[in-house]
Short mmCIF file of C-alpha atoms in Angstrom, two decimals:
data_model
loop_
_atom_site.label_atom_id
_atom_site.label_comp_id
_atom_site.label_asym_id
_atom_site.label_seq_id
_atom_site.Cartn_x
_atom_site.Cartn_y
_atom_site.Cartn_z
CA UNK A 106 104.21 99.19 72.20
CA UNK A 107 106.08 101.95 72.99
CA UNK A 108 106.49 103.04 77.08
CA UNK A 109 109.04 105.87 76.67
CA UNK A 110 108.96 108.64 74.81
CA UNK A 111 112.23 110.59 74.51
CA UNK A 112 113.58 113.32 72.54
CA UNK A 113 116.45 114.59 71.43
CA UNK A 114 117.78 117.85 70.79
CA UNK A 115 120.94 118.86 69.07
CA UNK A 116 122.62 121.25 66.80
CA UNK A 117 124.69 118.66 65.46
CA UNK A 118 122.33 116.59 62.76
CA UNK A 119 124.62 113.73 61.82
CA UNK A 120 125.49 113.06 65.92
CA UNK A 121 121.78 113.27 67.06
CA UNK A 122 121.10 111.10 64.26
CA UNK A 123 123.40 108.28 65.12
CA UNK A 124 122.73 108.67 68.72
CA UNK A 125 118.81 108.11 67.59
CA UNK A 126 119.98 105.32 65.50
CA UNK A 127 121.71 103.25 68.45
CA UNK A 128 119.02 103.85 70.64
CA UNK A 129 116.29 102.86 68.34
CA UNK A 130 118.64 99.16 68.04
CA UNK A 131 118.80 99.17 71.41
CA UNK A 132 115.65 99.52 72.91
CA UNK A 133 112.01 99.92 72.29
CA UNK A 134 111.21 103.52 72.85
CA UNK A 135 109.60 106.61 71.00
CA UNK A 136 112.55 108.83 70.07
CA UNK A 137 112.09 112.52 68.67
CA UNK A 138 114.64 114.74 67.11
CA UNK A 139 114.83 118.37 67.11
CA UNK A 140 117.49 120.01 65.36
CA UNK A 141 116.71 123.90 65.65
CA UNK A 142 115.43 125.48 68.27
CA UNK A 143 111.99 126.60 65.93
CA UNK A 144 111.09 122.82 65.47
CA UNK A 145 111.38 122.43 69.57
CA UNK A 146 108.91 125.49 70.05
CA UNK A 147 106.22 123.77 67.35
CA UNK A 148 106.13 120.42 68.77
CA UNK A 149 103.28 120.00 71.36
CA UNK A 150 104.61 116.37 72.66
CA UNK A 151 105.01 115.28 75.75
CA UNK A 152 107.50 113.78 76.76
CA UNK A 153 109.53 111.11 79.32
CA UNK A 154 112.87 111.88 78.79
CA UNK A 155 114.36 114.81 77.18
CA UNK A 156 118.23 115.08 76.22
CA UNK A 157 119.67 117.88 75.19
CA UNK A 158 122.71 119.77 74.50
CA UNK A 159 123.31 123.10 76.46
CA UNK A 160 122.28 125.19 73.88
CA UNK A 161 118.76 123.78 73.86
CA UNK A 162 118.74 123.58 77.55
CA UNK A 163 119.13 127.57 77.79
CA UNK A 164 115.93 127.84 75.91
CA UNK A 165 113.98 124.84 76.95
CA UNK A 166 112.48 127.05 80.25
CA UNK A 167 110.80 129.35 77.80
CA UNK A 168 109.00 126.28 76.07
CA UNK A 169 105.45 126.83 77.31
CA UNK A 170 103.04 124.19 78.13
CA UNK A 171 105.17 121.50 77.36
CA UNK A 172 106.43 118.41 79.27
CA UNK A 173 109.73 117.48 78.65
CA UNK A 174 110.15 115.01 81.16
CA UNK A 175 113.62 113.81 83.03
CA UNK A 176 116.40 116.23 81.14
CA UNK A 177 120.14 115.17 80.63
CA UNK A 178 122.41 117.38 79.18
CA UNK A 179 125.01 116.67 76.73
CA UNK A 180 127.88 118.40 77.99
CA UNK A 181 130.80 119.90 75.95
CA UNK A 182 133.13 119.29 78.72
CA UNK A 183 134.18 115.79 80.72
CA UNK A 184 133.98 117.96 84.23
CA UNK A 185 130.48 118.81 83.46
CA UNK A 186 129.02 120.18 87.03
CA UNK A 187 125.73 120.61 85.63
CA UNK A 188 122.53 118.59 87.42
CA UNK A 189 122.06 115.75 85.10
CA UNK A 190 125.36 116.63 82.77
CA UNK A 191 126.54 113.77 80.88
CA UNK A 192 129.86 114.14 78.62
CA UNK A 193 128.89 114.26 75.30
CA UNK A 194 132.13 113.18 73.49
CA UNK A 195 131.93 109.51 74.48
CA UNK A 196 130.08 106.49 73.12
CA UNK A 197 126.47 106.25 73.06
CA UNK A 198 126.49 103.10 75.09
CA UNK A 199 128.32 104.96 77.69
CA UNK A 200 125.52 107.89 78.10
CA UNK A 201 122.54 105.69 78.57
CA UNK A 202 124.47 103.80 81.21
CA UNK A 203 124.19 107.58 83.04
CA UNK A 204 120.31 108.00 82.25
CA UNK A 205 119.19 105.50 84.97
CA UNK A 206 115.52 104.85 83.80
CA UNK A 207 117.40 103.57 79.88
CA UNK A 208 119.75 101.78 81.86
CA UNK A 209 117.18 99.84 83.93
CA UNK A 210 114.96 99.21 80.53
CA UNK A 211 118.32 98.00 78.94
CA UNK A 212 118.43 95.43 82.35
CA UNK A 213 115.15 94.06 82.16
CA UNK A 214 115.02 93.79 78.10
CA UNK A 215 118.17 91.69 78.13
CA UNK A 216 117.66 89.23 81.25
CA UNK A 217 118.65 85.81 80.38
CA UNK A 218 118.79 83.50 83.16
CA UNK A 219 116.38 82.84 85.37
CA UNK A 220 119.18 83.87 88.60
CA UNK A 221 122.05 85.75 88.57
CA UNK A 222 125.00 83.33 88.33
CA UNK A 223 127.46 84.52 91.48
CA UNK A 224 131.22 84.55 90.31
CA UNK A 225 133.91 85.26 92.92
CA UNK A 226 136.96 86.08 93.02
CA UNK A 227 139.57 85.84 95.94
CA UNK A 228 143.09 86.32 96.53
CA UNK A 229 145.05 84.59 99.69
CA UNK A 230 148.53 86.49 98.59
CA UNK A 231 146.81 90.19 98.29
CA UNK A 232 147.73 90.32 94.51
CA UNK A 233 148.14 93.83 93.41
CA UNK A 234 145.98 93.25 90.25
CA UNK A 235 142.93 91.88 92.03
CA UNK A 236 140.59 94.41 91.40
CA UNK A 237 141.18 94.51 87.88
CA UNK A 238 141.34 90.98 87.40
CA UNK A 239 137.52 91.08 88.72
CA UNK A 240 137.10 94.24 86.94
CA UNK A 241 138.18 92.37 83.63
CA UNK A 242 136.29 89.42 84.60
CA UNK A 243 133.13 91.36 84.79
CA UNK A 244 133.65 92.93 81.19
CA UNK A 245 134.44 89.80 79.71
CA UNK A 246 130.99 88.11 80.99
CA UNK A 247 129.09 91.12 79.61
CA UNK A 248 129.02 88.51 76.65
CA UNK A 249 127.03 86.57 78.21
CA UNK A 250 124.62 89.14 79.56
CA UNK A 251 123.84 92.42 82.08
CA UNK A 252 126.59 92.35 84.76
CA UNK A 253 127.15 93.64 88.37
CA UNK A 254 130.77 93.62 90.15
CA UNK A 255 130.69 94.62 93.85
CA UNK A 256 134.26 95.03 95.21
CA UNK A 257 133.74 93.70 99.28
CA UNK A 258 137.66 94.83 99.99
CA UNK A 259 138.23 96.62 103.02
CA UNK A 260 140.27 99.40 100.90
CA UNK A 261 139.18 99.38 97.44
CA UNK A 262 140.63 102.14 95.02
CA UNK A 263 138.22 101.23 92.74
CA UNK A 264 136.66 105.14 92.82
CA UNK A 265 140.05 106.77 92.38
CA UNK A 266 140.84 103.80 89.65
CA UNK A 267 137.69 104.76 87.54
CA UNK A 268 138.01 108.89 88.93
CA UNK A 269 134.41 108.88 89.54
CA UNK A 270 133.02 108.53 93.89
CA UNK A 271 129.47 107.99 94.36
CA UNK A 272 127.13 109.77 96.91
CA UNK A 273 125.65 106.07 97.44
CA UNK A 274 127.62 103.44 98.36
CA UNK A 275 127.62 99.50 99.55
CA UNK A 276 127.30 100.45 103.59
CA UNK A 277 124.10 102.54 102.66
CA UNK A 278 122.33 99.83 100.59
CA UNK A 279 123.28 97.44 103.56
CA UNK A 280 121.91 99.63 105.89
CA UNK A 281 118.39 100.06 103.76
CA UNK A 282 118.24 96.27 103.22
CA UNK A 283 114.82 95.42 105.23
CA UNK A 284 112.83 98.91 103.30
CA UNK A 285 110.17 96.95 101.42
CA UNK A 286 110.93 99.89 98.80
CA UNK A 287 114.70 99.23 98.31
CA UNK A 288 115.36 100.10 94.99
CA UNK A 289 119.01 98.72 93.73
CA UNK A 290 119.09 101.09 91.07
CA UNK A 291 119.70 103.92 92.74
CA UNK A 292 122.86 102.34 94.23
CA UNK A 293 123.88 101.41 91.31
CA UNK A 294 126.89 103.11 88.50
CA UNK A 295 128.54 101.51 85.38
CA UNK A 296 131.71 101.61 83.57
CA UNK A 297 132.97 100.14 80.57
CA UNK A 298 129.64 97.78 80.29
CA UNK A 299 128.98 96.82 83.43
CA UNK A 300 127.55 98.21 86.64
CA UNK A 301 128.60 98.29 90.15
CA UNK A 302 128.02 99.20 93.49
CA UNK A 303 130.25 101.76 95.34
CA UNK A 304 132.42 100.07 97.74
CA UNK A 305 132.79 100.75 101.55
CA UNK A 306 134.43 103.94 102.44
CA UNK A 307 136.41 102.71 105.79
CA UNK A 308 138.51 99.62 106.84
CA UNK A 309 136.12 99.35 109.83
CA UNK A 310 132.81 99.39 108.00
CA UNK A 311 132.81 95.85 106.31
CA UNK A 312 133.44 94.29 109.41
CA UNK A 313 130.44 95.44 111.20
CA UNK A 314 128.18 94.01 108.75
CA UNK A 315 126.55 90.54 110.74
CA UNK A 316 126.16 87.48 108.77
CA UNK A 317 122.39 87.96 108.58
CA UNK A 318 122.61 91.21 106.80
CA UNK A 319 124.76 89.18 104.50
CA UNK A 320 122.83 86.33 104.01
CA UNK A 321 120.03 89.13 103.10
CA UNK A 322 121.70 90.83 100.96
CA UNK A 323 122.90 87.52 98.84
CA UNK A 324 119.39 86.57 98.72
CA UNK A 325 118.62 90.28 97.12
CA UNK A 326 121.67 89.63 95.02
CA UNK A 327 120.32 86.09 93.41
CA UNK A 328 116.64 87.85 92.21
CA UNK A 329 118.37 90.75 91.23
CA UNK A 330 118.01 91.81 87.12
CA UNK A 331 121.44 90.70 86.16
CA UNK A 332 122.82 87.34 84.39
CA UNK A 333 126.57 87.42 86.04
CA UNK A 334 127.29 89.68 89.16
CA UNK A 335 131.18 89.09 90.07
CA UNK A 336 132.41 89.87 93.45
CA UNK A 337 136.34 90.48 94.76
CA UNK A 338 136.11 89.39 98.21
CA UNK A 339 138.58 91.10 101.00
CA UNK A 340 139.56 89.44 104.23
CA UNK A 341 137.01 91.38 106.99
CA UNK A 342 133.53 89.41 106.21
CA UNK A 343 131.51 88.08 108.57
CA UNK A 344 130.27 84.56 107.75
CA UNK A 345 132.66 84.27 104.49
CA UNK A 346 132.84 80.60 105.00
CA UNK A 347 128.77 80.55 104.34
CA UNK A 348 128.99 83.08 101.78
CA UNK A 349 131.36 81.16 99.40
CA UNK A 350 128.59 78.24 99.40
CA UNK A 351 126.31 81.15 97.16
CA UNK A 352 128.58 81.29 94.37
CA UNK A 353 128.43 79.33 91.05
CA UNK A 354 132.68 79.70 90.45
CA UNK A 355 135.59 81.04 92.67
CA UNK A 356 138.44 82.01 91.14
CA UNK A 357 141.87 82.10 93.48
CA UNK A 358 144.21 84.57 92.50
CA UNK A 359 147.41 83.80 93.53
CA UNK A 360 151.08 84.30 92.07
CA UNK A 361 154.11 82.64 90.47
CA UNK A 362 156.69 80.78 93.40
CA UNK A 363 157.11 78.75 96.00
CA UNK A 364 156.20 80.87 98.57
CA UNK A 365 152.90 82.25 97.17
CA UNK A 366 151.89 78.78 96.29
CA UNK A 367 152.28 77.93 100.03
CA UNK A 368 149.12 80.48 100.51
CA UNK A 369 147.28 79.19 97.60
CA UNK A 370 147.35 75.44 99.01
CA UNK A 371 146.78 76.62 102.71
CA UNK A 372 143.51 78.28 101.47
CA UNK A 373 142.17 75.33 99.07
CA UNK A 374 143.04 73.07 102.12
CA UNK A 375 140.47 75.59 103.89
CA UNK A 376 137.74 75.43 101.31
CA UNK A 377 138.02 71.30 101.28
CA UNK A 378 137.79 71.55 105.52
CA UNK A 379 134.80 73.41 105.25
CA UNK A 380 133.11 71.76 102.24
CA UNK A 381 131.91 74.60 99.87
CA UNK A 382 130.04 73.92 96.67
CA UNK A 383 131.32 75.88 94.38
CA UNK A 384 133.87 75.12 91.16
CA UNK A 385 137.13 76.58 92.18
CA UNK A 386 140.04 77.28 89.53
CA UNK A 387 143.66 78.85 90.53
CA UNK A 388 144.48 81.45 88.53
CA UNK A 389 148.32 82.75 87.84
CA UNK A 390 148.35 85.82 86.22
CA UNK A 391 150.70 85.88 83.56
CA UNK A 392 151.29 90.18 83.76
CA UNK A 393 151.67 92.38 86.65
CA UNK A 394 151.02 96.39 87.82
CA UNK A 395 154.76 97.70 87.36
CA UNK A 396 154.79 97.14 83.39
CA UNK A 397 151.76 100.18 83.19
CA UNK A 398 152.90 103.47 81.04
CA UNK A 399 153.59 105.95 83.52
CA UNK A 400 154.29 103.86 86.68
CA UNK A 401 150.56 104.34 87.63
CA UNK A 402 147.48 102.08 86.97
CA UNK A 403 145.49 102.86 83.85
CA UNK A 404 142.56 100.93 84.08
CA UNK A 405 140.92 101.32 80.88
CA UNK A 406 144.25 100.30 79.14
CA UNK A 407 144.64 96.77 81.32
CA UNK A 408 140.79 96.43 80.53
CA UNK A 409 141.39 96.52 77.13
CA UNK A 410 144.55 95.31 77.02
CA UNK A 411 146.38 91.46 78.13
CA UNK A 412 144.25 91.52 81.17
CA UNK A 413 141.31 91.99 79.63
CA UNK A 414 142.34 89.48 77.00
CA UNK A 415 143.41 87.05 79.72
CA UNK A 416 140.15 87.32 81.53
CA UNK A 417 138.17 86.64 78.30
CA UNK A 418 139.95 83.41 77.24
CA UNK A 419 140.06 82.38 80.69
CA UNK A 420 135.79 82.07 81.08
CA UNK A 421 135.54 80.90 77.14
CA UNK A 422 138.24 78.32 78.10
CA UNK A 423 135.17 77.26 80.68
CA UNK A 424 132.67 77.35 78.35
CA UNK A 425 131.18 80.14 80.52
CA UNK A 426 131.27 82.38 77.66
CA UNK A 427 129.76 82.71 73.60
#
């Protein structure tokens, strides 16, 4: 049975007929298309979610009597600064990931496991390709299900990495963690398959989080509606050594030499003293930041490129992954 009704309007008949298309594969909704403005006047549905291109949006206030539900807008432009504008021009996959109700059906129709499985990822020599190692990590597990990557760094450039900063982020849903309402959803973005959680805004502000508000949040973490959530731990966190016992698999990031190696043992020395549980591998990446085009990081092209390949054989290479 169908619990959504959507429709969709668009000039365009052979793009608002493959966008139907993928969204009928992908999920079991009601979807309506309107094509011409006089076919949107004659329907009398009601409906949960309506998108739309601009052109339909202009005349959808003079639609009488008719419920059209949430609206998103198709936008012509990527800086669309419309309420609810999503870029049209992109994939499908990519638009429902904005339309927060479709991307929380999309969650619940494709749980898996019966608890998230809790994949970290730490680096005792600050490698500079961290973050998109566990970036890269979290779009190669998508395989294997829905996926969440929080970024617990002090400094993360993860918003100006991705060019997108959230209203939202990490300290708010920490500070909301005992509401009997929380809603994760809401805290909640994705990128290139898989969601994540704004990081903290300050230096300061991960270090004032206690070890109980961490120990609550893991335990929100473990029921939440995803099959892998990765996490790229930074050096500020209260209670870290009790945090690491949570995970499933660490992965320590270190790099090529002598010297860096000295790190890497001094830190698996650590985990041994303080007897954590879970399966750690060293990692050595085998690329590094300064060969990206135009001296800058691209993070789609190391996602899709030998870091993102890397990442993939590493976690089939575990059996961790179809």
């Amino acid at each position: 049975m169908n619990n959504l009704e959507i429709a969709l309007c668009d000039f365009d008949e052979d793009y608002i007929l493959r966008f139907a298309s993928y969204l009928m594969s992908e999920l079991e909704v009601g979807v309506h298309i309107f094509t011409t403005p006089e076919s949107f006047f004659a329907d009398d549905g009601d409906y949960d979610i309506t998108i739309m291109t601009e052109e339909f949006d202009e005349i959808s206030t003079f639609r009488p009597n008719k419920n059209v539900g949430q609206r998103f807008i198709l936008c012509e432009s990527n800086n669309c600064d419309m309420e609810n504008g999503i870029y049209k021009y992109q994939a499908v996959g990519s638009i429902l990931d904005e339309i927060k109700p479709l991307r929380k059906k999309c969650l619940n129709g494709n749980k898996s496991f019966s608890a998230a499985k809790l994949v970290g990822v730490y680096s005792p020599v600050a490698h500079e390709l961290q973050l998109p190692f566990a970036m890269a990590l979290g779009q190669a597990f998508k395989a294997n299900g829905s996926v969440l990557f929080l970024d617990l760094e002090e400094i993360s450039i993860m918003p100006s990495l991705i060019g997108k900063q959230s209203e939202k982020n990490l300290m708010d849903l920490l500070y909301e963690i005992d509401t009997t309402e929380l809603d994760m959803a809401e805290y909640t973005h994705s990128f290139m398959g898989f969601d994540y959680i704004e990081s903290f805004l300050n230096p300061t502000e991960i270090s004032e989080i206690d070890e109980m508000t961490w120990e609550k949040f893991f335990k929100l973490l473990a029921a939440a509606e995803y099959d892998v959530i990765v996490i790229l731990f930074g050096r500020a966190i209260n209670g870290f050594n009790k945090i690491l016992g949570n995970l499933d698999r660490l992965y320590v990031l270190g790099k090529p030499g002598d010297y860096f190696k000295k790190s890497q043992d001094l830190f698996n020395d650590y985990l041994e003293k303080i007897g954590t549980s879970p399966h750690c591998e060293d990692v050595i990446l085998p690329m590094s930041a300064k060969n990206l085009s135009d001296n800058s990081y691209q993070i789609e092209e190391l996602l899709q490129g030998n870091l993102g390949m890397f990442a993939k054989k590493l976690i089939n290479a575990n059996g961790q992954s179809a």
